[in-house]
Amino acid sequence: MAMRVSTFGQSSSLLQQALATQAKLAEKQAQQSSGLISSSYAGLGSDAGQLVNLEVSISRSNSYISASEQAVTRIEMMYSALGSINDILTEARAAVTAVASGDETDTLQSLAQSYLEDIASYLNTRYEGRYLFSGSETEVTPVDLENYVATDLTTDNTDYYQGDDTIISVKAASDRTISYGITADSEGLEKALRALSYLANADPLDTDELSDITDLLIEAQDAVIALQSGLGFKSSTLENIIASEEDFVASASEMTTDLSSVDIAAVAVEAANYETQLEASYAALGKLNDLSLLDYLR
């Protein structure tokens, strides 16, 4: 039925109201379905900028957490390697003491060579395809004993070392960079290799030097223990930073939820109200379309 001129104005106004109500209903239904205020930043109004900033900060913190966790794993592996080296040095000192008490020197030299190779193996530890004691030269084997022979107990000798002097670090937070790397030419490790190489290759072995060798092994062991202690401190520091970053991510995530999410129950009530209004609007439109001039004159 064609709309009468007499009811056109009222019908147009009611239709516009109905369309507006229908749009609001569709919005509430979408929110009810997704749980989000809007599927785009544009629909968040003035909160969009704050939400973007929070999401960027969360992403950055997650990157810090991932990098720090990886560093902690590397530290744990280095700590373990140094612990094994420390055990070897304890055995080496005991072996030297035994020879000083009258045991055969041939056995000692054989043991020294074995200890030397074991320490080199620990210093050549790899994790995820990278050597841990090579500085930044992570693809280069740090210790090569092929042409290494220490002939002097008192002179530093790092001819075995193939890496560089870079100390690896990790950016653990926006304002925190933690250096944690150890290179195989560090003082204690160099002394350990020097003492054992000299002991293994001395020909003949002068038993009068055993005291000097023992002193050098003690210095090496003390330094290795200090390196271990430093790694433990770095690991603890990183774990504290990780916990702090995780707390931030949790808080920021709650804020993003508050900014972008809706109360499903409240939205369901609003949607029902809009649906009722829409039904009433269409009912009113239907009645207007059925009115005639005689209805106004009665």
PDB file of C-alpha atoms in Angstrom:
ATOM      1  CA  MET A   1       0.000   0.000   0.000  1.00  0.00           C
ATOM      2  CA  ALA A   2       1.351   3.460  -0.933  1.00  0.00           C
ATOM      3  CA  MET A   3       2.160   5.804   1.915  1.00  0.00           C
ATOM      4  CA  ARG A   4      -0.360   8.666   2.327  1.00  0.00           C
ATOM      5  CA  VAL A   5       0.910  12.286   2.221  1.00  0.00           C
ATOM      6  CA  SER A   6      -0.690  12.931   5.591  1.00  0.00           C
ATOM      7  CA  THR A   7       1.495  10.329   7.321  1.00  0.00           C
ATOM      8  CA  PHE A   8       4.734  10.815   5.350  1.00  0.00           C
ATOM      9  CA  GLY A   9       6.465  13.103   7.878  1.00  0.00           C
ATOM     10  CA  GLN A  10       5.703  10.904  10.837  1.00  0.00           C
ATOM     11  CA  SER A  11       6.670   7.760   8.938  1.00  0.00           C
ATOM     12  CA  SER A  12       9.989   9.230   7.808  1.00  0.00           C
ATOM     13  CA  SER A  13      10.867  10.243  11.367  1.00  0.00           C
ATOM     14  CA  LEU A  14       9.914   6.848  12.755  1.00  0.00           C
ATOM     15  CA  LEU A  15      11.857   5.116   9.988  1.00  0.00           C
ATOM     16  CA  GLN A  16      15.003   7.101  10.794  1.00  0.00           C
ATOM     17  CA  GLN A  17      14.631   6.242  14.470  1.00  0.00           C
ATOM     18  CA  ALA A  18      14.133   2.590  13.600  1.00  0.00           C
ATOM     19  CA  LEU A  19      17.213   2.517  11.402  1.00  0.00           C
ATOM     20  CA  ALA A  20      19.283   4.159  14.165  1.00  0.00           C
ATOM     21  CA  THR A  21      17.964   1.637  16.674  1.00  0.00           C
ATOM     22  CA  GLN A  22      18.689  -1.196  14.245  1.00  0.00           C
ATOM     23  CA  ALA A  23      22.318   0.022  13.875  1.00  0.00           C
ATOM     24  CA  LYS A  24      22.732   0.151  17.663  1.00  0.00           C
ATOM     25  CA  LEU A  25      21.203  -3.305  17.968  1.00  0.00           C
ATOM     26  CA  ALA A  26      23.613  -4.684  15.361  1.00  0.00           C
ATOM     27  CA  GLU A  27      26.526  -3.064  17.253  1.00  0.00           C
ATOM     28  CA  LYS A  28      25.443  -4.618  20.554  1.00  0.00           C
ATOM     29  CA  GLN A  29      24.933  -8.017  18.944  1.00  0.00           C
ATOM     30  CA  ALA A  30      28.447  -7.852  17.470  1.00  0.00           C
ATOM     31  CA  GLN A  31      29.850  -6.893  20.880  1.00  0.00           C
ATOM     32  CA  GLN A  32      27.908  -9.718  22.510  1.00  0.00           C
ATOM     33  CA  SER A  33      29.314 -12.191  19.988  1.00  0.00           C
ATOM     34  CA  SER A  34      32.985 -11.061  20.090  1.00  0.00           C
ATOM     35  CA  GLY A  35      33.225  -9.702  23.613  1.00  0.00           C
ATOM     36  CA  LEU A  36      34.952  -6.613  22.169  1.00  0.00           C
ATOM     37  CA  ILE A  37      33.847  -3.008  22.077  1.00  0.00           C
ATOM     38  CA  SER A  38      34.907  -2.777  18.447  1.00  0.00           C
ATOM     39  CA  SER A  39      36.703  -4.856  15.844  1.00  0.00           C
ATOM     40  CA  SER A  40      38.844  -1.834  14.904  1.00  0.00           C
ATOM     41  CA  TYR A  41      40.758   0.873  16.765  1.00  0.00           C
ATOM     42  CA  ALA A  42      38.508   3.493  15.155  1.00  0.00           C
ATOM     43  CA  GLY A  43      35.558   2.201  17.155  1.00  0.00           C
ATOM     44  CA  LEU A  44      37.341   2.769  20.475  1.00  0.00           C
ATOM     45  CA  GLY A  45      37.364   6.552  20.278  1.00  0.00           C
ATOM     46  CA  SER A  46      39.763   8.308  22.647  1.00  0.00           C
ATOM     47  CA  ASP A  47      40.857   4.970  24.197  1.00  0.00           C
ATOM     48  CA  ALA A  48      42.427   3.778  20.930  1.00  0.00           C
ATOM     49  CA  GLY A  49      45.730   5.599  21.475  1.00  0.00           C
ATOM     50  CA  GLN A  50      46.121   4.261  24.991  1.00  0.00           C
ATOM     51  CA  LEU A  51      45.323   0.723  23.818  1.00  0.00           C
ATOM     52  CA  VAL A  52      47.908   0.893  21.022  1.00  0.00           C
ATOM     53  CA  ASN A  53      50.564   2.126  23.453  1.00  0.00           C
ATOM     54  CA  LEU A  54      49.771  -0.689  25.891  1.00  0.00           C
ATOM     55  CA  GLU A  55      49.923  -3.335  23.178  1.00  0.00           C
ATOM     56  CA  VAL A  56      53.307  -2.040  21.976  1.00  0.00           C
ATOM     57  CA  SER A  57      54.629  -2.054  25.553  1.00  0.00           C
ATOM     58  CA  ILE A  58      53.372  -5.608  26.120  1.00  0.00           C
ATOM     59  CA  SER A  59      55.016  -6.808  22.919  1.00  0.00           C
ATOM     60  CA  ARG A  60      58.299  -5.147  23.903  1.00  0.00           C
ATOM     61  CA  SER A  61      58.203  -6.650  27.403  1.00  0.00           C
ATOM     62  CA  ASN A  62      57.513 -10.114  25.999  1.00  0.00           C
ATOM     63  CA  SER A  63      60.596  -9.715  23.795  1.00  0.00           C
ATOM     64  CA  TYR A  64      62.669  -8.773  26.850  1.00  0.00           C
ATOM     65  CA  ILE A  65      61.308 -11.768  28.747  1.00  0.00           C
ATOM     66  CA  SER A  66      62.118 -14.164  25.900  1.00  0.00           C
ATOM     67  CA  ALA A  67      65.666 -12.816  25.511  1.00  0.00           C
ATOM     68  CA  SER A  68      66.273 -12.934  29.263  1.00  0.00           C
ATOM     69  CA  GLU A  69      64.969 -16.494  29.593  1.00  0.00           C
ATOM     70  CA  GLN A  70      67.294 -17.571  26.804  1.00  0.00           C
ATOM     71  CA  ALA A  71      70.207 -15.842  28.565  1.00  0.00           C
ATOM     72  CA  VAL A  72      69.330 -17.599  31.837  1.00  0.00           C
ATOM     73  CA  THR A  73      69.438 -20.967  30.062  1.00  0.00           C
ATOM     74  CA  ARG A  74      72.877 -20.155  28.626  1.00  0.00           C
ATOM     75  CA  ILE A  75      74.069 -19.039  32.046  1.00  0.00           C
ATOM     76  CA  GLU A  76      72.887 -22.314  33.580  1.00  0.00           C
ATOM     77  CA  MET A  77      74.837 -24.279  30.975  1.00  0.00           C
ATOM     78  CA  MET A  78      77.980 -22.205  31.534  1.00  0.00           C
ATOM     79  CA  TYR A  79      77.553 -22.551  35.290  1.00  0.00           C
ATOM     80  CA  SER A  80      77.341 -26.328  34.916  1.00  0.00           C
ATOM     81  CA  ALA A  81      80.434 -26.425  32.683  1.00  0.00           C
ATOM     82  CA  LEU A  82      82.417 -24.378  35.210  1.00  0.00           C
ATOM     83  CA  GLY A  83      81.222 -26.683  37.983  1.00  0.00           C
ATOM     84  CA  SER A  84      82.606 -29.667  36.091  1.00  0.00           C
ATOM     85  CA  ILE A  85      85.883 -27.813  35.495  1.00  0.00           C
ATOM     86  CA  ASN A  86      86.057 -27.036  39.202  1.00  0.00           C
ATOM     87  CA  ASP A  87      85.701 -30.765  39.952  1.00  0.00           C
ATOM     88  CA  ILE A  88      88.513 -31.559  37.523  1.00  0.00           C
ATOM     89  CA  LEU A  89      90.795 -29.038  39.191  1.00  0.00           C
ATOM     90  CA  THR A  90      90.076 -30.639  42.566  1.00  0.00           C
ATOM     91  CA  GLU A  91      91.082 -34.022  41.139  1.00  0.00           C
ATOM     92  CA  ALA A  92      94.182 -32.540  39.506  1.00  0.00           C
ATOM     93  CA  ARG A  93      95.342 -31.005  42.773  1.00  0.00           C
ATOM     94  CA  ALA A  94      94.860 -34.336  44.529  1.00  0.00           C
ATOM     95  CA  ALA A  95      96.864 -36.112  41.814  1.00  0.00           C
ATOM     96  CA  VAL A  96      99.724 -33.605  42.105  1.00  0.00           C
ATOM     97  CA  THR A  97      99.733 -34.010  45.868  1.00  0.00           C
ATOM     98  CA  ALA A  98      99.905 -37.788  45.461  1.00  0.00           C
ATOM     99  CA  VAL A  99     102.970 -37.532  43.201  1.00  0.00           C
ATOM    100  CA  ALA A 100     104.609 -35.149  45.616  1.00  0.00           C
ATOM    101  CA  SER A 101     104.115 -37.904  48.193  1.00  0.00           C
ATOM    102  CA  GLY A 102     105.922 -40.479  46.047  1.00  0.00           C
ATOM    103  CA  ASP A 103     103.584 -41.714  43.240  1.00  0.00           C
ATOM    104  CA  GLU A 104     104.841 -42.152  39.664  1.00  0.00           C
ATOM    105  CA  THR A 105     105.067 -38.998  37.547  1.00  0.00           C
ATOM    106  CA  ASP A 106     104.100 -40.849  34.333  1.00  0.00           C
ATOM    107  CA  THR A 107     100.627 -41.483  35.696  1.00  0.00           C
ATOM    108  CA  LEU A 108     100.318 -37.833  36.685  1.00  0.00           C
ATOM    109  CA  GLN A 109     101.244 -36.603  33.220  1.00  0.00           C
ATOM    110  CA  SER A 110      98.748 -38.960  31.623  1.00  0.00           C
ATOM    111  CA  LEU A 111      96.060 -37.728  33.988  1.00  0.00           C
ATOM    112  CA  ALA A 112      97.001 -34.102  33.291  1.00  0.00           C
ATOM    113  CA  GLN A 113      96.524 -34.654  29.556  1.00  0.00           C
ATOM    114  CA  SER A 114      93.136 -36.224  30.200  1.00  0.00           C
ATOM    115  CA  TYR A 115      92.096 -33.358  32.484  1.00  0.00           C
ATOM    116  CA  LEU A 116      93.279 -30.855  29.891  1.00  0.00           C
ATOM    117  CA  GLU A 117      91.153 -32.429  27.179  1.00  0.00           C
ATOM    118  CA  ASP A 118      88.128 -32.663  29.487  1.00  0.00           C
ATOM    119  CA  ILE A 119      88.326 -28.967  30.379  1.00  0.00           C
ATOM    120  CA  ALA A 120      88.658 -28.080  26.691  1.00  0.00           C
ATOM    121  CA  SER A 121      85.532 -30.153  25.999  1.00  0.00           C
ATOM    122  CA  TYR A 122      83.533 -28.266  28.636  1.00  0.00           C
ATOM    123  CA  LEU A 123      84.749 -24.917  27.300  1.00  0.00           C
ATOM    124  CA  ASN A 124      83.602 -25.978  23.830  1.00  0.00           C
ATOM    125  CA  THR A 125      80.023 -26.420  25.062  1.00  0.00           C
ATOM    126  CA  ARG A 126      77.401 -25.494  22.465  1.00  0.00           C
ATOM    127  CA  TYR A 127      73.796 -24.469  22.904  1.00  0.00           C
ATOM    128  CA  GLU A 128      71.367 -23.968  20.033  1.00  0.00           C
ATOM    129  CA  GLY A 129      74.236 -24.115  17.579  1.00  0.00           C
ATOM    130  CA  ARG A 130      76.403 -21.502  19.287  1.00  0.00           C
ATOM    131  CA  TYR A 131      79.542 -21.878  21.381  1.00  0.00           C
ATOM    132  CA  LEU A 132      79.081 -20.336  24.820  1.00  0.00           C
ATOM    133  CA  PHE A 133      82.693 -19.434  25.644  1.00  0.00           C
ATOM    134  CA  SER A 134      83.768 -17.805  22.340  1.00  0.00           C
ATOM    135  CA  GLY A 135      82.601 -14.242  22.975  1.00  0.00           C
ATOM    136  CA  SER A 136      80.774 -12.959  19.902  1.00  0.00           C
ATOM    137  CA  GLU A 137      82.456 -15.574  17.674  1.00  0.00           C
ATOM    138  CA  THR A 138      79.675 -18.015  18.503  1.00  0.00           C
ATOM    139  CA  GLU A 139      80.335 -20.235  15.475  1.00  0.00           C
ATOM    140  CA  VAL A 140      84.027 -20.651  16.308  1.00  0.00           C
ATOM    141  CA  THR A 141      85.271 -23.422  18.600  1.00  0.00           C
ATOM    142  CA  PRO A 142      86.810 -21.492  21.510  1.00  0.00           C
ATOM    143  CA  VAL A 143      89.499 -23.994  22.554  1.00  0.00           C
ATOM    144  CA  ASP A 144      91.861 -25.791  20.182  1.00  0.00           C
ATOM    145  CA  LEU A 145      94.630 -27.789  21.866  1.00  0.00           C
ATOM    146  CA  GLU A 146      96.243 -29.069  18.673  1.00  0.00           C
ATOM    147  CA  ASN A 147      99.161 -26.635  18.725  1.00  0.00           C
ATOM    148  CA  TYR A 148      98.957 -25.577  22.346  1.00  0.00           C
ATOM    149  CA  VAL A 149     101.818 -26.411  24.687  1.00  0.00           C
ATOM    150  CA  ALA A 150     102.530 -24.352  27.788  1.00  0.00           C
ATOM    151  CA  THR A 151     106.276 -24.324  28.511  1.00  0.00           C
ATOM    152  CA  ASP A 152     106.274 -21.680  31.224  1.00  0.00           C
ATOM    153  CA  LEU A 153     104.295 -21.720  34.449  1.00  0.00           C
ATOM    154  CA  THR A 154     104.535 -17.964  35.019  1.00  0.00           C
ATOM    155  CA  THR A 155     103.636 -16.530  31.605  1.00  0.00           C
ATOM    156  CA  ASP A 156     100.043 -16.215  30.378  1.00  0.00           C
ATOM    157  CA  ASN A 157      99.414 -18.351  27.314  1.00  0.00           C
ATOM    158  CA  THR A 158      96.123 -18.158  25.424  1.00  0.00           C
ATOM    159  CA  ASP A 159      97.369 -19.705  22.185  1.00  0.00           C
ATOM    160  CA  TYR A 160      94.538 -22.216  22.482  1.00  0.00           C
ATOM    161  CA  TYR A 161      91.808 -19.570  22.288  1.00  0.00           C
ATOM    162  CA  GLN A 162      89.995 -19.021  18.964  1.00  0.00           C
ATOM    163  CA  GLY A 163      87.246 -16.589  19.993  1.00  0.00           C
ATOM    164  CA  ASP A 164      87.264 -12.843  20.709  1.00  0.00           C
ATOM    165  CA  ASP A 165      87.123 -10.697  23.851  1.00  0.00           C
ATOM    166  CA  THR A 166      83.488  -9.628  23.526  1.00  0.00           C
ATOM    167  CA  ILE A 167      81.413 -10.179  26.660  1.00  0.00           C
ATOM    168  CA  ILE A 168      77.913 -11.234  25.632  1.00  0.00           C
ATOM    169  CA  SER A 169      75.035  -9.239  27.113  1.00  0.00           C
ATOM    170  CA  VAL A 170      71.238  -9.172  26.979  1.00  0.00           C
ATOM    171  CA  LYS A 171      68.842  -6.227  26.982  1.00  0.00           C
ATOM    172  CA  ALA A 172      66.587  -7.397  29.784  1.00  0.00           C
ATOM    173  CA  ALA A 173      64.431  -4.263  30.096  1.00  0.00           C
ATOM    174  CA  SER A 174      64.143  -0.829  28.542  1.00  0.00           C
ATOM    175  CA  ASP A 175      66.706   0.501  31.020  1.00  0.00           C
ATOM    176  CA  ARG A 176      68.668  -2.680  31.877  1.00  0.00           C
ATOM    177  CA  THR A 177      71.382  -4.432  29.902  1.00  0.00           C
ATOM    178  CA  ILE A 178      73.026  -7.349  31.698  1.00  0.00           C
ATOM    179  CA  SER A 179      76.492  -8.601  30.676  1.00  0.00           C
ATOM    180  CA  TYR A 180      76.833 -12.295  31.430  1.00  0.00           C
ATOM    181  CA  GLY A 181      79.279 -13.830  28.953  1.00  0.00           C
ATOM    182  CA  ILE A 182      82.515 -15.624  29.864  1.00  0.00           C
ATOM    183  CA  THR A 183      85.298 -16.278  27.375  1.00  0.00           C
ATOM    184  CA  ALA A 184      87.556 -19.315  27.471  1.00  0.00           C
ATOM    185  CA  ASP A 185      90.619 -17.090  27.843  1.00  0.00           C
ATOM    186  CA  SER A 186      89.396 -15.722  31.188  1.00  0.00           C
ATOM    187  CA  GLU A 187      92.108 -15.594  33.843  1.00  0.00           C
ATOM    188  CA  GLY A 188      91.098 -18.669  35.836  1.00  0.00           C
ATOM    189  CA  LEU A 189      90.493 -20.801  32.738  1.00  0.00           C
ATOM    190  CA  GLU A 190      93.797 -19.761  31.196  1.00  0.00           C
ATOM    191  CA  LYS A 191      95.637 -20.666  34.403  1.00  0.00           C
ATOM    192  CA  ALA A 192      93.927 -24.056  34.546  1.00  0.00           C
ATOM    193  CA  LEU A 193      94.862 -24.924  30.981  1.00  0.00           C
ATOM    194  CA  ARG A 194      98.395 -23.565  31.415  1.00  0.00           C
ATOM    195  CA  ALA A 195      99.058 -25.609  34.554  1.00  0.00           C
ATOM    196  CA  LEU A 196      97.693 -28.833  33.082  1.00  0.00           C
ATOM    197  CA  SER A 197      99.410 -28.369  29.715  1.00  0.00           C
ATOM    198  CA  TYR A 198     102.738 -27.746  31.418  1.00  0.00           C
ATOM    199  CA  LEU A 199     102.185 -30.747  33.656  1.00  0.00           C
ATOM    200  CA  ALA A 200     101.252 -33.006  30.717  1.00  0.00           C
ATOM    201  CA  ASN A 201     104.115 -31.954  28.440  1.00  0.00           C
ATOM    202  CA  ALA A 202     107.070 -31.337  30.767  1.00  0.00           C
ATOM    203  CA  ASP A 203     109.952 -33.603  29.760  1.00  0.00           C
ATOM    204  CA  PRO A 204     111.240 -34.492  32.183  1.00  0.00           C
ATOM    205  CA  LEU A 205     108.831 -33.401  34.915  1.00  0.00           C
ATOM    206  CA  ASP A 206     110.765 -31.676  37.656  1.00  0.00           C
ATOM    207  CA  THR A 207     109.130 -32.737  40.908  1.00  0.00           C
ATOM    208  CA  ASP A 208     110.509 -29.563  42.502  1.00  0.00           C
ATOM    209  CA  GLU A 209     107.955 -27.648  40.383  1.00  0.00           C
ATOM    210  CA  LEU A 210     104.974 -29.532  41.768  1.00  0.00           C
ATOM    211  CA  SER A 211     104.491 -26.910  44.474  1.00  0.00           C
ATOM    212  CA  ASP A 212     104.345 -24.150  41.828  1.00  0.00           C
ATOM    213  CA  ILE A 213     101.901 -26.214  39.772  1.00  0.00           C
ATOM    214  CA  THR A 214      99.723 -26.750  42.837  1.00  0.00           C
ATOM    215  CA  ASP A 215      99.725 -22.999  43.551  1.00  0.00           C
ATOM    216  CA  LEU A 216      98.712 -22.276  39.955  1.00  0.00           C
ATOM    217  CA  LEU A 217      95.916 -24.842  40.117  1.00  0.00           C
ATOM    218  CA  ILE A 218      94.663 -23.271  43.365  1.00  0.00           C
ATOM    219  CA  GLU A 219      94.652 -19.814  41.734  1.00  0.00           C
ATOM    220  CA  ALA A 220      92.810 -21.251  38.727  1.00  0.00           C
ATOM    221  CA  GLN A 221      90.221 -22.962  40.904  1.00  0.00           C
ATOM    222  CA  ASP A 222      89.605 -19.851  43.005  1.00  0.00           C
ATOM    223  CA  ALA A 223      89.059 -17.840  39.823  1.00  0.00           C
ATOM    224  CA  VAL A 224      86.713 -20.468  38.362  1.00  0.00           C
ATOM    225  CA  ILE A 225      84.652 -20.458  41.560  1.00  0.00           C
ATOM    226  CA  ALA A 226      84.464 -16.659  41.327  1.00  0.00           C
ATOM    227  CA  LEU A 227      83.255 -16.939  37.716  1.00  0.00           C
ATOM    228  CA  GLN A 228      80.583 -19.387  38.848  1.00  0.00           C
ATOM    229  CA  SER A 229      79.489 -17.065  41.628  1.00  0.00           C
ATOM    230  CA  GLY A 230      79.229 -14.191  39.145  1.00  0.00           C
ATOM    231  CA  LEU A 231      77.054 -16.295  36.846  1.00  0.00           C
ATOM    232  CA  GLY A 232      74.786 -17.184  39.756  1.00  0.00           C
ATOM    233  CA  PHE A 233      74.333 -13.498  40.560  1.00  0.00           C
ATOM    234  CA  LYS A 234      73.598 -12.639  36.908  1.00  0.00           C
ATOM    235  CA  SER A 235      71.052 -15.452  36.706  1.00  0.00           C
ATOM    236  CA  SER A 236      69.311 -14.240  39.874  1.00  0.00           C
ATOM    237  CA  THR A 237      69.280 -10.663  38.562  1.00  0.00           C
ATOM    238  CA  LEU A 238      67.737 -11.738  35.270  1.00  0.00           C
ATOM    239  CA  GLU A 239      65.108 -13.861  36.989  1.00  0.00           C
ATOM    240  CA  ASN A 240      64.084 -10.855  39.094  1.00  0.00           C
ATOM    241  CA  ILE A 241      63.845  -8.693  35.975  1.00  0.00           C
ATOM    242  CA  ILE A 242      61.806 -11.383  34.202  1.00  0.00           C
ATOM    243  CA  ALA A 243      59.390 -11.511  37.149  1.00  0.00           C
ATOM    244  CA  SER A 244      59.042  -7.712  37.055  1.00  0.00           C
ATOM    245  CA  GLU A 245      58.377  -7.710  33.304  1.00  0.00           C
ATOM    246  CA  GLU A 246      55.844 -10.519  33.678  1.00  0.00           C
ATOM    247  CA  ASP A 247      54.027  -8.508  36.363  1.00  0.00           C
ATOM    248  CA  PHE A 248      53.909  -5.539  34.000  1.00  0.00           C
ATOM    249  CA  VAL A 249      52.584  -7.676  31.146  1.00  0.00           C
ATOM    250  CA  ALA A 250      49.862  -9.080  33.409  1.00  0.00           C
ATOM    251  CA  SER A 251      48.787  -5.611  34.585  1.00  0.00           C
ATOM    252  CA  ALA A 252      48.953  -4.099  31.110  1.00  0.00           C
ATOM    253  CA  SER A 253      46.972  -7.012  29.682  1.00  0.00           C
ATOM    254  CA  GLU A 254      44.224  -6.403  32.228  1.00  0.00           C
ATOM    255  CA  MET A 255      44.155  -2.750  31.191  1.00  0.00           C
ATOM    256  CA  THR A 256      43.862  -3.654  27.496  1.00  0.00           C
ATOM    257  CA  THR A 257      40.997  -5.989  28.375  1.00  0.00           C
ATOM    258  CA  ASP A 258      39.244  -3.189  30.255  1.00  0.00           C
ATOM    259  CA  LEU A 259      39.736  -0.812  27.316  1.00  0.00           C
ATOM    260  CA  SER A 260      38.712  -3.186  24.544  1.00  0.00           C
ATOM    261  CA  SER A 261      36.200  -5.597  26.108  1.00  0.00           C
ATOM    262  CA  VAL A 262      32.560  -5.323  27.083  1.00  0.00           C
ATOM    263  CA  ASP A 263      30.469  -6.644  29.935  1.00  0.00           C
ATOM    264  CA  ILE A 264      28.595  -9.410  28.105  1.00  0.00           C
ATOM    265  CA  ALA A 265      25.694  -9.431  30.555  1.00  0.00           C
ATOM    266  CA  ALA A 266      25.221  -5.645  30.344  1.00  0.00           C
ATOM    267  CA  VAL A 267      25.451  -5.714  26.540  1.00  0.00           C
ATOM    268  CA  ALA A 268      22.850  -8.501  26.391  1.00  0.00           C
ATOM    269  CA  VAL A 269      20.419  -6.310  28.362  1.00  0.00           C
ATOM    270  CA  GLU A 270      21.073  -3.322  26.062  1.00  0.00           C
ATOM    271  CA  ALA A 271      20.613  -5.497  22.972  1.00  0.00           C
ATOM    272  CA  ALA A 272      17.286  -6.742  24.318  1.00  0.00           C
ATOM    273  CA  ASN A 273      16.157  -3.157  24.990  1.00  0.00           C
ATOM    274  CA  TYR A 274      17.101  -2.056  21.473  1.00  0.00           C
ATOM    275  CA  GLU A 275      15.304  -5.084  20.048  1.00  0.00           C
ATOM    276  CA  THR A 276      12.158  -4.128  21.963  1.00  0.00           C
ATOM    277  CA  GLN A 277      12.431  -0.509  20.754  1.00  0.00           C
ATOM    278  CA  LEU A 278      12.924  -1.694  17.179  1.00  0.00           C
ATOM    279  CA  GLU A 279       9.870  -3.918  17.313  1.00  0.00           C
ATOM    280  CA  ALA A 280       7.849  -1.009  18.698  1.00  0.00           C
ATOM    281  CA  SER A 281       9.092   1.320  15.952  1.00  0.00           C
ATOM    282  CA  TYR A 282       8.152  -1.104  13.193  1.00  0.00           C
ATOM    283  CA  ALA A 283       4.761  -1.690  14.802  1.00  0.00           C
ATOM    284  CA  ALA A 284       4.157   2.062  14.885  1.00  0.00           C
ATOM    285  CA  LEU A 285       5.203   2.345  11.238  1.00  0.00           C
ATOM    286  CA  GLY A 286       2.747  -0.362  10.330  1.00  0.00           C
ATOM    287  CA  LYS A 287      -0.105   1.470  12.027  1.00  0.00           C
ATOM    288  CA  LEU A 288       0.758   4.762  10.299  1.00  0.00           C
ATOM    289  CA  ASN A 289       0.709   3.067   6.919  1.00  0.00           C
ATOM    290  CA  ASP A 290      -2.857   1.857   7.623  1.00  0.00           C
ATOM    291  CA  LEU A 291      -4.204   5.287   8.626  1.00  0.00           C
ATOM    292  CA  SER A 292      -6.512   7.328   6.288  1.00  0.00           C
ATOM    293  CA  LEU A 293      -7.815  10.966   6.351  1.00  0.00           C
ATOM    294  CA  LEU A 294     -11.044   9.748   7.970  1.00  0.00           C
ATOM    295  CA  ASP A 295      -8.984   8.461  10.920  1.00  0.00           C
ATOM    296  CA  TYR A 296      -7.744  12.020  11.566  1.00  0.00           C
ATOM    297  CA  LEU A 297     -11.274  13.559  11.239  1.00  0.00           C
ATOM    298  CA  ARG A 298     -12.924  11.243  13.748  1.00  0.00           C
TER     299      ARG A 298
END
